[in-house]
PDB file of C-alpha atoms in Angstrom:
ATOM      1  CA  MET A  14       0.000   0.000   0.000  1.00  0.00           C
ATOM      2  CA  THR A  15       1.466   3.353  -1.000  1.00  0.00           C
ATOM      3  CA  ALA A  16       1.428   6.382   1.242  1.00  0.00           C
ATOM      4  CA  LYS A  17      -0.758   8.191  -1.314  1.00  0.00           C
ATOM      5  CA  LEU A  18      -3.338   5.410  -1.319  1.00  0.00           C
ATOM      6  CA  THR A  19      -3.335   5.388   2.464  1.00  0.00           C
ATOM      7  CA  ASP A  20      -4.068   9.121   2.520  1.00  0.00           C
ATOM      8  CA  GLU A  21      -6.903   8.682   0.039  1.00  0.00           C
ATOM      9  CA  ARG A  22      -8.444   5.882   2.066  1.00  0.00           C
ATOM     10  CA  ARG A  23      -8.114   7.843   5.272  1.00  0.00           C
ATOM     11  CA  ALA A  24      -9.841  10.825   3.674  1.00  0.00           C
ATOM     12  CA  ARG A  25     -12.715   8.645   2.432  1.00  0.00           C
ATOM     13  CA  LEU A  26     -13.049   6.928   5.797  1.00  0.00           C
ATOM     14  CA  ALA A  27     -12.996  10.204   7.705  1.00  0.00           C
ATOM     15  CA  GLU A  28     -15.742  11.605   5.491  1.00  0.00           C
ATOM     16  CA  PHE A  29     -17.840   8.452   5.853  1.00  0.00           C
ATOM     17  CA  ILE A  30     -17.657   8.200   9.644  1.00  0.00           C
ATOM     18  CA  GLU A  31     -17.898  11.918  10.442  1.00  0.00           C
ATOM     19  CA  PRO A  32     -21.745  11.870  10.753  1.00  0.00           C
ATOM     20  CA  PHE A  33     -21.411   9.179  13.431  1.00  0.00           C
ATOM     21  CA  ARG A  34     -18.924  11.028  15.600  1.00  0.00           C
ATOM     22  CA  VAL A  35     -20.188  12.730  18.744  1.00  0.00           C
ATOM     23  CA  THR A  36     -18.427  16.071  18.972  1.00  0.00           C
ATOM     24  CA  PRO A  37     -16.864  16.457  22.428  1.00  0.00           C
ATOM     25  CA  GLY A  38     -18.891  18.842  24.564  1.00  0.00           C
ATOM     26  CA  ARG A  39     -22.019  18.480  22.436  1.00  0.00           C
ATOM     27  CA  ARG A  40     -25.328  18.054  24.214  1.00  0.00           C
ATOM     28  CA  VAL A  41     -26.888  14.913  22.726  1.00  0.00           C
ATOM     29  CA  ASN A  42     -30.475  13.801  22.397  1.00  0.00           C
ATOM     30  CA  LEU A  43     -30.056  10.337  20.914  1.00  0.00           C
ATOM     31  CA  ALA A  44     -33.595  10.026  19.567  1.00  0.00           C
ATOM     32  CA  GLU A  45     -33.430  13.379  17.782  1.00  0.00           C
ATOM     33  CA  ASP A  46     -29.792  13.627  16.736  1.00  0.00           C
ATOM     34  CA  PHE A  47     -29.077  10.202  15.238  1.00  0.00           C
ATOM     35  CA  ASP A  48     -31.197   8.228  12.772  1.00  0.00           C
ATOM     36  CA  PRO A  49     -30.988   4.426  13.272  1.00  0.00           C
ATOM     37  CA  ALA A  50     -31.954   3.904   9.606  1.00  0.00           C
ATOM     38  CA  PHE A  51     -29.314   6.238   8.115  1.00  0.00           C
ATOM     39  CA  ARG A  52     -27.253   4.613   5.341  1.00  0.00           C
ATOM     40  CA  GLY A  53     -24.534   7.153   4.687  1.00  0.00           C
ATOM     41  CA  GLY A  54     -25.048   7.169   0.936  1.00  0.00           C
ATOM     42  CA  ILE A  55     -24.669   3.388   0.611  1.00  0.00           C
ATOM     43  CA  GLU A  56     -27.847   2.409  -1.169  1.00  0.00           C
ATOM     44  CA  THR A  57     -27.524  -1.364  -1.448  1.00  0.00           C
ATOM     45  CA  LYS A  58     -26.571  -4.250   0.787  1.00  0.00           C
ATOM     46  CA  LYS A  59     -24.268  -5.535  -1.972  1.00  0.00           C
ATOM     47  CA  LYS A  60     -22.266  -2.303  -1.915  1.00  0.00           C
ATOM     48  CA  GLY A  61     -22.185  -2.348   1.868  1.00  0.00           C
ATOM     49  CA  ARG A  62     -20.859  -5.895   1.949  1.00  0.00           C
ATOM     50  CA  ALA A  63     -18.164  -5.014  -0.573  1.00  0.00           C
ATOM     51  CA  LEU A  64     -17.054  -2.121   1.622  1.00  0.00           C
ATOM     52  CA  LEU A  65     -17.093  -4.384   4.671  1.00  0.00           C
ATOM     53  CA  THR A  66     -14.833  -6.865   2.856  1.00  0.00           C
ATOM     54  CA  GLU A  67     -12.403  -4.045   2.086  1.00  0.00           C
ATOM     55  CA  GLY A  68     -12.536  -2.893   5.693  1.00  0.00           C
ATOM     56  CA  VAL A  69     -11.844  -6.405   7.009  1.00  0.00           C
ATOM     57  CA  GLN A  70      -8.825  -6.688   4.699  1.00  0.00           C
ATOM     58  CA  LEU A  71      -7.464  -3.350   5.856  1.00  0.00           C
ATOM     59  CA  LEU A  72      -8.049  -4.278   9.476  1.00  0.00           C
ATOM     60  CA  ALA A  73      -6.118  -7.525   9.020  1.00  0.00           C
ATOM     61  CA  GLU A  74      -3.206  -5.615   7.515  1.00  0.00           C
ATOM     62  CA  TYR A  75      -3.103  -3.054  10.300  1.00  0.00           C
ATOM     63  CA  GLN A  76      -3.512  -5.680  12.991  1.00  0.00           C
ATOM     64  CA  ALA A  77      -0.427  -7.477  11.666  1.00  0.00           C
ATOM     65  CA  ARG A  78       1.529  -4.233  11.879  1.00  0.00           C
ATOM     66  CA  LEU A  79       0.161  -3.516  15.361  1.00  0.00           C
ATOM     67  CA  ALA A  80       1.322  -6.917  16.609  1.00  0.00           C
ATOM     68  CA  ALA A  81       4.731  -6.577  14.973  1.00  0.00           C
ATOM     69  CA  GLN A  82       5.345  -3.105  16.376  1.00  0.00           C
ATOM     70  CA  GLY A  83       4.235  -4.203  19.839  1.00  0.00           C
ATOM     71  CA  THR A  84       3.971  -0.768  21.431  1.00  0.00           C
ATOM     72  CA  ALA A  85       0.303   0.243  21.108  1.00  0.00           C
ATOM     73  CA  GLY A  86      -2.945  -1.501  21.983  1.00  0.00           C
ATOM     74  CA  VAL A  87      -6.552  -0.948  20.946  1.00  0.00           C
ATOM     75  CA  LEU A  88      -9.620  -1.160  23.161  1.00  0.00           C
ATOM     76  CA  PHE A  89     -12.807  -1.469  21.092  1.00  0.00           C
ATOM     77  CA  VAL A  90     -15.805  -0.599  23.268  1.00  0.00           C
ATOM     78  CA  LEU A  91     -19.136  -1.834  21.913  1.00  0.00           C
ATOM     79  CA  GLN A  92     -22.394  -0.761  23.542  1.00  0.00           C
ATOM     80  CA  ALA A  93     -25.926  -1.374  22.291  1.00  0.00           C
ATOM     81  CA  PRO A  94     -29.468  -2.175  23.370  1.00  0.00           C
ATOM     82  CA  ASP A  95     -30.627  -5.793  23.253  1.00  0.00           C
ATOM     83  CA  SER A  96     -30.779  -7.353  19.754  1.00  0.00           C
ATOM     84  CA  ALA A  97     -28.838  -4.497  18.145  1.00  0.00           C
ATOM     85  CA  GLY A  98     -26.265  -6.935  16.751  1.00  0.00           C
ATOM     86  CA  LYS A  99     -23.189  -6.705  18.952  1.00  0.00           C
ATOM     87  CA  ASP A 100     -22.174 -10.352  18.527  1.00  0.00           C
ATOM     88  CA  GLY A 101     -22.742 -10.288  14.770  1.00  0.00           C
ATOM     89  CA  THR A 102     -20.759  -7.074  14.457  1.00  0.00           C
ATOM     90  CA  ILE A 103     -17.804  -8.607  16.268  1.00  0.00           C
ATOM     91  CA  ARG A 104     -18.012 -11.799  14.218  1.00  0.00           C
ATOM     92  CA  HIS A 105     -18.098 -10.034  10.848  1.00  0.00           C
ATOM     93  CA  VAL A 106     -15.732  -7.141  11.528  1.00  0.00           C
ATOM     94  CA  MET A 107     -13.056  -9.351  13.072  1.00  0.00           C
ATOM     95  CA  SER A 108     -13.484 -12.208  10.589  1.00  0.00           C
ATOM     96  CA  GLY A 109     -10.163 -11.629   8.860  1.00  0.00           C
ATOM     97  CA  VAL A 110      -7.836 -10.911  11.761  1.00  0.00           C
ATOM     98  CA  ASN A 111      -5.437 -13.237  13.544  1.00  0.00           C
ATOM     99  CA  ALA A 112      -7.352 -14.642  16.511  1.00  0.00           C
ATOM    100  CA  GLN A 113      -4.165 -14.651  18.595  1.00  0.00           C
ATOM    101  CA  GLY A 114      -4.142 -10.867  18.525  1.00  0.00           C
ATOM    102  CA  VAL A 115      -7.733 -10.319  19.658  1.00  0.00           C
ATOM    103  CA  THR A 116      -9.564 -10.878  22.936  1.00  0.00           C
ATOM    104  CA  VAL A 117     -13.311 -10.490  23.459  1.00  0.00           C
ATOM    105  CA  ASN A 118     -14.744  -9.894  26.915  1.00  0.00           C
ATOM    106  CA  SER A 119     -18.420  -9.747  27.821  1.00  0.00           C
ATOM    107  CA  PHE A 120     -19.354  -8.295  31.190  1.00  0.00           C
ATOM    108  CA  LYS A 121     -22.339  -9.694  33.025  1.00  0.00           C
ATOM    109  CA  VAL A 122     -23.583  -9.120  36.571  1.00  0.00           C
ATOM    110  CA  PRO A 123     -20.547  -8.438  38.817  1.00  0.00           C
ATOM    111  CA  SER A 124     -19.279 -11.348  40.891  1.00  0.00           C
ATOM    112  CA  SER A 125     -18.837 -11.167  44.637  1.00  0.00           C
ATOM    113  CA  GLU A 126     -15.122 -10.517  44.195  1.00  0.00           C
ATOM    114  CA  GLU A 127     -15.768  -7.762  41.665  1.00  0.00           C
ATOM    115  CA  ARG A 128     -18.272  -6.042  43.945  1.00  0.00           C
ATOM    116  CA  HIS A 129     -15.548  -5.778  46.576  1.00  0.00           C
ATOM    117  CA  HIS A 130     -13.520  -3.487  44.301  1.00  0.00           C
ATOM    118  CA  ASP A 131     -14.074  -0.115  42.662  1.00  0.00           C
ATOM    119  CA  PHE A 132     -16.382  -0.124  39.641  1.00  0.00           C
ATOM    120  CA  LEU A 133     -13.557   0.057  37.090  1.00  0.00           C
ATOM    121  CA  TRP A 134     -11.475  -2.728  38.640  1.00  0.00           C
ATOM    122  CA  ARG A 135     -12.891  -5.661  36.673  1.00  0.00           C
ATOM    123  CA  TYR A 136     -12.483  -3.821  33.380  1.00  0.00           C
ATOM    124  CA  GLU A 137      -8.880  -2.976  34.175  1.00  0.00           C
ATOM    125  CA  GLN A 138      -8.154  -6.707  34.482  1.00  0.00           C
ATOM    126  CA  ARG A 139      -9.266  -7.346  30.878  1.00  0.00           C
ATOM    127  CA  LEU A 140      -7.450  -4.597  29.018  1.00  0.00           C
ATOM    128  CA  PRO A 141      -5.523  -5.581  25.875  1.00  0.00           C
ATOM    129  CA  GLY A 142      -1.757  -5.794  25.986  1.00  0.00           C
ATOM    130  CA  ARG A 143       0.567  -3.922  23.676  1.00  0.00           C
ATOM    131  CA  GLY A 144       0.230  -5.138  20.106  1.00  0.00           C
ATOM    132  CA  ALA A 145      -3.273  -6.503  20.704  1.00  0.00           C
ATOM    133  CA  ILE A 146      -6.911  -5.561  20.142  1.00  0.00           C
ATOM    134  CA  GLY A 147      -9.305  -6.011  23.034  1.00  0.00           C
ATOM    135  CA  ILE A 148     -13.069  -5.920  22.561  1.00  0.00           C
ATOM    136  CA  PHE A 149     -15.469  -5.081  25.361  1.00  0.00           C
ATOM    137  CA  ASN A 150     -18.883  -6.499  24.435  1.00  0.00           C
ATOM    138  CA  ARG A 151     -20.672  -4.219  26.865  1.00  0.00           C
ATOM    139  CA  SER A 152     -18.225  -2.386  29.039  1.00  0.00           C
ATOM    140  CA  HIS A 153     -17.521  -0.021  31.899  1.00  0.00           C
ATOM    141  CA  TYR A 154     -20.361   2.090  30.494  1.00  0.00           C
ATOM    142  CA  GLU A 155     -22.824  -0.371  31.973  1.00  0.00           C
ATOM    143  CA  GLU A 156     -22.004   1.428  35.227  1.00  0.00           C
ATOM    144  CA  VAL A 157     -23.770   4.574  33.954  1.00  0.00           C
ATOM    145  CA  LEU A 158     -26.427   2.781  31.892  1.00  0.00           C
ATOM    146  CA  VAL A 159     -27.867  -0.348  33.521  1.00  0.00           C
ATOM    147  CA  VAL A 160     -26.873   0.818  37.005  1.00  0.00           C
ATOM    148  CA  ARG A 161     -28.489   4.194  36.361  1.00  0.00           C
ATOM    149  CA  VAL A 162     -31.708   2.775  34.915  1.00  0.00           C
ATOM    150  CA  HIS A 163     -31.920   0.093  37.610  1.00  0.00           C
ATOM    151  CA  ARG A 164     -30.846   2.194  40.570  1.00  0.00           C
ATOM    152  CA  GLU A 165     -31.367  -0.749  42.928  1.00  0.00           C
ATOM    153  CA  THR A 166     -28.239  -2.377  41.505  1.00  0.00           C
ATOM    154  CA  LEU A 167     -26.187   0.455  42.956  1.00  0.00           C
ATOM    155  CA  ASP A 168     -26.938  -0.845  46.426  1.00  0.00           C
ATOM    156  CA  ARG A 169     -25.281  -4.162  45.540  1.00  0.00           C
ATOM    157  CA  GLU A 170     -21.979  -2.442  44.749  1.00  0.00           C
ATOM    158  CA  LEU A 171     -21.133  -2.152  48.465  1.00  0.00           C
ATOM    159  CA  LEU A 172     -20.415   1.557  48.222  1.00  0.00           C
ATOM    160  CA  PRO A 173     -20.250   3.706  51.334  1.00  0.00           C
ATOM    161  CA  ARG A 174     -23.258   5.965  51.806  1.00  0.00           C
ATOM    162  CA  SER A 175     -21.252   9.065  50.954  1.00  0.00           C
ATOM    163  CA  ALA A 176     -20.372   7.643  47.517  1.00  0.00           C
ATOM    164  CA  LYS A 177     -24.056   7.257  46.551  1.00  0.00           C
ATOM    165  CA  LYS A 178     -25.102  10.843  47.148  1.00  0.00           C
ATOM    166  CA  LYS A 179     -26.366  13.266  44.511  1.00  0.00           C
ATOM    167  CA  GLY A 180     -23.857  13.785  41.724  1.00  0.00           C
ATOM    168  CA  ILE A 181     -22.724  10.173  41.433  1.00  0.00           C
ATOM    169  CA  TRP A 182     -23.318   9.992  37.683  1.00  0.00           C
ATOM    170  CA  LYS A 183     -21.368  13.128  36.855  1.00  0.00           C
ATOM    171  CA  ARG A 184     -18.599  11.847  39.087  1.00  0.00           C
ATOM    172  CA  ARG A 185     -18.558   8.518  37.258  1.00  0.00           C
ATOM    173  CA  TYR A 186     -18.452  10.266  33.895  1.00  0.00           C
ATOM    174  CA  ARG A 187     -15.423  12.198  35.100  1.00  0.00           C
ATOM    175  CA  GLU A 188     -13.752   9.073  36.469  1.00  0.00           C
ATOM    176  CA  ILE A 189     -14.355   7.190  33.204  1.00  0.00           C
ATOM    177  CA  ASN A 190     -12.977  10.100  31.170  1.00  0.00           C
ATOM    178  CA  ASP A 191      -9.903  10.283  33.391  1.00  0.00           C
ATOM    179  CA  TRP A 192      -9.360   6.520  33.119  1.00  0.00           C
ATOM    180  CA  GLU A 193      -9.639   6.577  29.330  1.00  0.00           C
ATOM    181  CA  ARG A 194      -7.259   9.536  29.206  1.00  0.00           C
ATOM    182  CA  TYR A 195      -4.822   7.509  31.289  1.00  0.00           C
ATOM    183  CA  LEU A 196      -5.135   4.592  28.845  1.00  0.00           C
ATOM    184  CA  THR A 197      -4.584   6.711  25.753  1.00  0.00           C
ATOM    185  CA  ASP A 198      -1.628   8.452  27.381  1.00  0.00           C
ATOM    186  CA  ASN A 199      -0.123   4.997  27.852  1.00  0.00           C
ATOM    187  CA  GLY A 200      -0.586   3.838  24.279  1.00  0.00           C
ATOM    188  CA  VAL A 201      -4.029   2.187  24.397  1.00  0.00           C
ATOM    189  CA  ALA A 202      -6.365   3.729  21.832  1.00  0.00           C
ATOM    190  CA  VAL A 203      -9.983   3.707  23.045  1.00  0.00           C
ATOM    191  CA  VAL A 204     -12.467   3.270  20.190  1.00  0.00           C
ATOM    192  CA  LYS A 205     -16.103   3.599  21.287  1.00  0.00           C
ATOM    193  CA  VAL A 206     -19.143   2.541  19.245  1.00  0.00           C
ATOM    194  CA  LEU A 207     -22.819   2.656  20.170  1.00  0.00           C
ATOM    195  CA  LEU A 208     -25.078   0.619  17.875  1.00  0.00           C
ATOM    196  CA  ASN A 209     -28.204   2.738  17.597  1.00  0.00           C
ATOM    197  CA  LEU A 210     -31.331   0.628  17.115  1.00  0.00           C
ATOM    198  CA  SER A 211     -34.913   1.887  16.726  1.00  0.00           C
ATOM    199  CA  LYS A 212     -37.628   0.606  19.012  1.00  0.00           C
ATOM    200  CA  GLU A 213     -39.609  -0.761  16.075  1.00  0.00           C
ATOM    201  CA  GLU A 214     -36.642  -2.675  14.677  1.00  0.00           C
ATOM    202  CA  GLN A 215     -35.953  -4.141  18.103  1.00  0.00           C
ATOM    203  CA  ARG A 216     -39.576  -5.327  18.255  1.00  0.00           C
ATOM    204  CA  ALA A 217     -39.178  -7.063  14.880  1.00  0.00           C
ATOM    205  CA  ARG A 218     -35.942  -8.753  15.913  1.00  0.00           C
ATOM    206  CA  LEU A 219     -37.364  -9.999  19.199  1.00  0.00           C
ATOM    207  CA  LEU A 220     -40.347 -11.441  17.335  1.00  0.00           C
ATOM    208  CA  ARG A 221     -37.933 -13.169  14.982  1.00  0.00           C
ATOM    209  CA  ARG A 222     -36.238 -14.807  17.954  1.00  0.00           C
ATOM    210  CA  ILE A 223     -39.614 -16.114  19.068  1.00  0.00           C
ATOM    211  CA  ASP A 224     -40.826 -17.236  15.628  1.00  0.00           C
ATOM    212  CA  LEU A 225     -37.705 -19.045  14.428  1.00  0.00           C
ATOM    213  CA  PRO A 226     -36.909 -22.270  16.335  1.00  0.00           C
ATOM    214  CA  ASP A 227     -33.167 -21.925  15.773  1.00  0.00           C
ATOM    215  CA  HIS A 228     -33.329 -18.426  17.263  1.00  0.00           C
ATOM    216  CA  ASN A 229     -35.367 -19.305  20.362  1.00  0.00           C
ATOM    217  CA  TRP A 230     -32.248 -19.698  22.469  1.00  0.00           C
ATOM    218  CA  LYS A 231     -31.451 -16.010  21.931  1.00  0.00           C
ATOM    219  CA  PHE A 232     -34.698 -14.851  23.511  1.00  0.00           C
ATOM    220  CA  SER A 233     -34.983 -14.014  27.182  1.00  0.00           C
ATOM    221  CA  GLU A 234     -37.873 -12.553  29.115  1.00  0.00           C
ATOM    222  CA  ALA A 235     -35.330 -10.090  30.456  1.00  0.00           C
ATOM    223  CA  ASP A 236     -35.300  -8.594  26.947  1.00  0.00           C
ATOM    224  CA  LEU A 237     -38.908  -7.510  27.449  1.00  0.00           C
ATOM    225  CA  THR A 238     -38.143  -6.191  30.929  1.00  0.00           C
ATOM    226  CA  GLU A 239     -35.393  -3.985  29.529  1.00  0.00           C
ATOM    227  CA  ARG A 240     -37.528  -2.955  26.549  1.00  0.00           C
ATOM    228  CA  ALA A 241     -40.152  -1.654  28.953  1.00  0.00           C
ATOM    229  CA  ARG A 242     -37.520   0.848  30.147  1.00  0.00           C
ATOM    230  CA  TRP A 243     -36.751   2.029  26.582  1.00  0.00           C
ATOM    231  CA  ASP A 244     -37.223   5.735  27.311  1.00  0.00           C
ATOM    232  CA  ASP A 245     -35.102   5.515  30.447  1.00  0.00           C
ATOM    233  CA  TYR A 246     -32.289   3.932  28.468  1.00  0.00           C
ATOM    234  CA  GLN A 247     -32.576   6.543  25.722  1.00  0.00           C
ATOM    235  CA  ARG A 248     -32.063   9.250  28.348  1.00  0.00           C
ATOM    236  CA  ALA A 249     -29.158   7.336  29.905  1.00  0.00           C
ATOM    237  CA  TYR A 250     -27.508   6.882  26.502  1.00  0.00           C
ATOM    238  CA  SER A 251     -27.961  10.575  25.745  1.00  0.00           C
ATOM    239  CA  GLU A 252     -26.354  11.597  29.035  1.00  0.00           C
ATOM    240  CA  MET A 253     -23.512   9.135  28.513  1.00  0.00           C
ATOM    241  CA  LEU A 254     -22.778  10.456  25.026  1.00  0.00           C
ATOM    242  CA  SER A 255     -22.995  14.072  26.189  1.00  0.00           C
ATOM    243  CA  HIS A 256     -20.544  13.632  29.057  1.00  0.00           C
ATOM    244  CA  THR A 257     -18.047  11.010  27.844  1.00  0.00           C
ATOM    245  CA  SER A 258     -17.310  11.796  24.198  1.00  0.00           C
ATOM    246  CA  THR A 259     -13.861  13.346  24.494  1.00  0.00           C
ATOM    247  CA  ASP A 260     -11.056  14.447  22.209  1.00  0.00           C
ATOM    248  CA  TRP A 261      -9.023  11.414  23.267  1.00  0.00           C
ATOM    249  CA  ALA A 262     -11.898   8.898  23.149  1.00  0.00           C
ATOM    250  CA  PRO A 263     -14.881  10.133  21.122  1.00  0.00           C
ATOM    251  CA  TRP A 264     -18.087   8.160  20.722  1.00  0.00           C
ATOM    252  CA  HIS A 265     -19.417   7.035  17.353  1.00  0.00           C
ATOM    253  CA  VAL A 266     -23.154   6.369  17.077  1.00  0.00           C
ATOM    254  CA  ILE A 267     -23.689   3.749  14.370  1.00  0.00           C
ATOM    255  CA  PRO A 268     -27.088   3.317  12.675  1.00  0.00           C
ATOM    256  CA  ALA A 269     -28.019  -0.314  13.367  1.00  0.00           C
ATOM    257  CA  ASP A 270     -31.467  -0.847  11.863  1.00  0.00           C
ATOM    258  CA  ARG A 271     -29.738  -2.497   8.909  1.00  0.00           C
ATOM    259  CA  LYS A 272     -27.249  -5.029  10.185  1.00  0.00           C
ATOM    260  CA  TRP A 273     -25.083  -4.900   7.070  1.00  0.00           C
ATOM    261  CA  PHE A 274     -24.686  -1.139   7.398  1.00  0.00           C
ATOM    262  CA  GLY A 275     -23.941  -1.275  11.104  1.00  0.00           C
ATOM    263  CA  ARG A 276     -21.169  -3.791  10.515  1.00  0.00           C
ATOM    264  CA  THR A 277     -19.704  -1.778   7.647  1.00  0.00           C
ATOM    265  CA  ALA A 278     -19.740   1.444   9.657  1.00  0.00           C
ATOM    266  CA  ALA A 279     -18.270  -0.175  12.783  1.00  0.00           C
ATOM    267  CA  ALA A 280     -15.444  -1.627  10.695  1.00  0.00           C
ATOM    268  CA  ALA A 281     -14.798   1.811   9.190  1.00  0.00           C
ATOM    269  CA  VAL A 282     -14.523   3.419  12.627  1.00  0.00           C
ATOM    270  CA  LEU A 283     -12.075   0.753  13.818  1.00  0.00           C
ATOM    271  CA  VAL A 284      -9.975   0.906  10.644  1.00  0.00           C
ATOM    272  CA  ASP A 285      -9.805   4.696  10.882  1.00  0.00           C
ATOM    273  CA  ALA A 286      -8.513   4.386  14.451  1.00  0.00           C
ATOM    274  CA  MET A 287      -5.866   1.883  13.324  1.00  0.00           C
ATOM    275  CA  MET A 288      -4.791   4.228  10.534  1.00  0.00           C
ATOM    276  CA  GLN A 289      -4.381   7.020  13.052  1.00  0.00           C
ATOM    277  CA  ILE A 290      -2.092   4.794  15.109  1.00  0.00           C
ATOM    278  CA  ASP A 291      -0.273   3.909  11.873  1.00  0.00           C
ATOM    279  CA  PRO A 292       1.714   0.956  13.289  1.00  0.00           C
ATOM    280  CA  ARG A 293       4.843  -0.033  11.360  1.00  0.00           C
ATOM    281  CA  TYR A 294       6.889  -3.175  11.022  1.00  0.00           C
ATOM    282  CA  PRO A 295      10.120  -2.806  13.027  1.00  0.00           C
ATOM    283  CA  ARG A 296      13.170  -1.720  11.049  1.00  0.00           C
ATOM    284  CA  LEU A 297      16.254  -3.862  11.438  1.00  0.00           C
ATOM    285  CA  ASP A 298      19.543  -2.229  12.239  1.00  0.00           C
ATOM    286  CA  LYS A 299      22.733  -3.121  10.377  1.00  0.00           C
ATOM    287  CA  SER A 300      23.572  -6.077  12.604  1.00  0.00           C
ATOM    288  CA  GLY A 301      20.021  -7.412  12.237  1.00  0.00           C
ATOM    289  CA  ARG A 302      20.195  -7.248   8.447  1.00  0.00           C
ATOM    290  CA  GLU A 303      23.589  -8.925   8.466  1.00  0.00           C
ATOM    291  CA  ALA A 304      22.203 -11.701  10.669  1.00  0.00           C
ATOM    292  CA  LEU A 305      19.359 -12.295   8.204  1.00  0.00           C
ATOM    293  CA  GLU A 306      21.716 -12.403   5.262  1.00  0.00           C
ATOM    294  CA  HIS A 307      23.892 -14.899   7.121  1.00  0.00           C
ATOM    295  CA  ALA A 308      20.833 -17.034   7.893  1.00  0.00           C
ATOM    296  CA  ARG A 309      19.708 -16.889   4.263  1.00  0.00           C
ATOM    297  CA  ALA A 310      23.130 -17.960   3.009  1.00  0.00           C
ATOM    298  CA  SER A 311      23.214 -20.812   5.513  1.00  0.00           C
ATOM    299  CA  LEU A 312      19.768 -22.082   4.495  1.00  0.00           C
ATOM    300  CA  GLN A 313      20.548 -21.842   0.790  1.00  0.00           C
ATOM    301  CA  ALA A 314      23.757 -23.790   1.312  1.00  0.00           C
ATOM    302  CA  GLU A 315      21.754 -26.662   2.801  1.00  0.00           C
ATOM    303  CA  ALA A 316      19.561 -27.047  -0.295  1.00  0.00           C
ATOM    304  CA  SER A 317      20.100 -30.230  -2.269  1.00  0.00           C
ATOM    305  CA  GLU A 318      19.886 -30.233  -6.050  1.00  0.00           C
ATOM    306  CA  GLY A 319      16.290 -29.925  -7.196  1.00  0.00           C
ATOM    307  CA  ALA A 320      15.031 -29.003  -3.742  1.00  0.00           C
ATOM    308  CA  THR A 321      11.878 -26.877  -3.635  1.00  0.00           C
ATOM    309  CA  GLY A 322      11.308 -23.888  -1.413  1.00  0.00           C
ATOM    310  CA  ALA A 323      14.766 -22.356  -1.965  1.00  0.00           C
ATOM    311  CA  PRO A 324      14.536 -19.202  -4.119  1.00  0.00           C
ATOM    312  CA  GLU A 325      16.728 -19.438  -7.228  1.00  0.00           C
ATOM    313  CA  ASP A 326      17.833 -15.843  -7.305  1.00  0.00           C
ATOM    314  CA  GLY A 327      17.202 -14.727  -3.739  1.00  0.00           C
ATOM    315  CA  GLU A 328      14.430 -12.336  -4.773  1.00  0.00           C
ATOM    316  CA  THR A 329      11.828 -13.866  -2.447  1.00  0.00           C
ATOM    317  CA  SER A 330      14.119 -13.589   0.553  1.00  0.00           C
ATOM    318  CA  VAL A 331      15.138 -10.037  -0.259  1.00  0.00           C
ATOM    319  CA  ARG A 332      11.512  -9.033  -0.657  1.00  0.00           C
ATOM    320  CA  GLY A 333      10.781 -10.549   2.751  1.00  0.00           C
ATOM    321  CA  VAL A 334      13.579  -8.568   4.353  1.00  0.00           C
ATOM    322  CA  ARG A 335      12.265  -5.388   2.732  1.00  0.00           C
ATOM    323  CA  ALA A 336       8.776  -6.037   4.035  1.00  0.00           C
ATOM    324  CA  PHE A 337      10.057  -6.678   7.536  1.00  0.00           C
ATOM    325  CA  ASN A 338      12.008  -3.440   7.380  1.00  0.00           C
ATOM    326  CA  GLY A 339       8.777  -1.569   6.647  1.00  0.00           C
ATOM    327  CA  SER A 340       9.589  -0.655   3.050  1.00  0.00           C
ATOM    328  CA  ARG A 341       6.623   0.410   0.980  1.00  0.00           C
TER     329      ARG A 341
END
């Protein structure tokens, strides 16, 4: 990939994802400001799938560089209401990457051990290492979403009375922002996506889970319990977006009424973040190059007449060295 082509792709990606980005400091009303059915100028599923394929290929390339460089990490935060397609998004967007370089963590009800620590503790334990991508399928933002909508869960967090007084949500927003700033300052890019689903589309998807036998296992009566609090969640999402979209970790609100578009857009946001990191293959110093040349000569000397796998003119090996050195 040439530098010029990279710049062109970055420009196209930036233009495509800009409508999804929550400007830091902006007061958000999710229902009014973001359309779950928006398609960003992509009129057909076929075109969307083609763009997703391109995004997956780019992501695989950048993941390889990220792992080779070994200095930066990526935390991909994925939030969404029930049936918005989190699992499918992860499956499709990450379909082309090396599984060794990706971890996926889903956070359920806190365990007894987790409740005996601060609310960010369990998320800290699952952060990606340098050179890796970590995915939070639901995340630390549950602490200002589910916990806010179901206030009774706050009592199970074993907080002192003083910590539950008025202002707790603004304090948690600040603490989350500070934590994410700490992560980015230490080389972990925080990429945040909210899959925005309409209430009507959620109704259709829940009915599908009931009507199709092979989808029955996905349905839970808890889905209806949470759906009954739809307006409360919309307000909680709006407050979350308003207070925690920052310059160092902005939110992107992805239209999710069409699964194919949501996956394409989520991939674009993640690829754009990887391009901003711009990881490179390590460059070998003189002694490293000499060591490779010595190894190549030694391996070629071992080849018997007619042996396969040994380049005849050395071009394959030289090209490999160039690639490892980060040549373009």
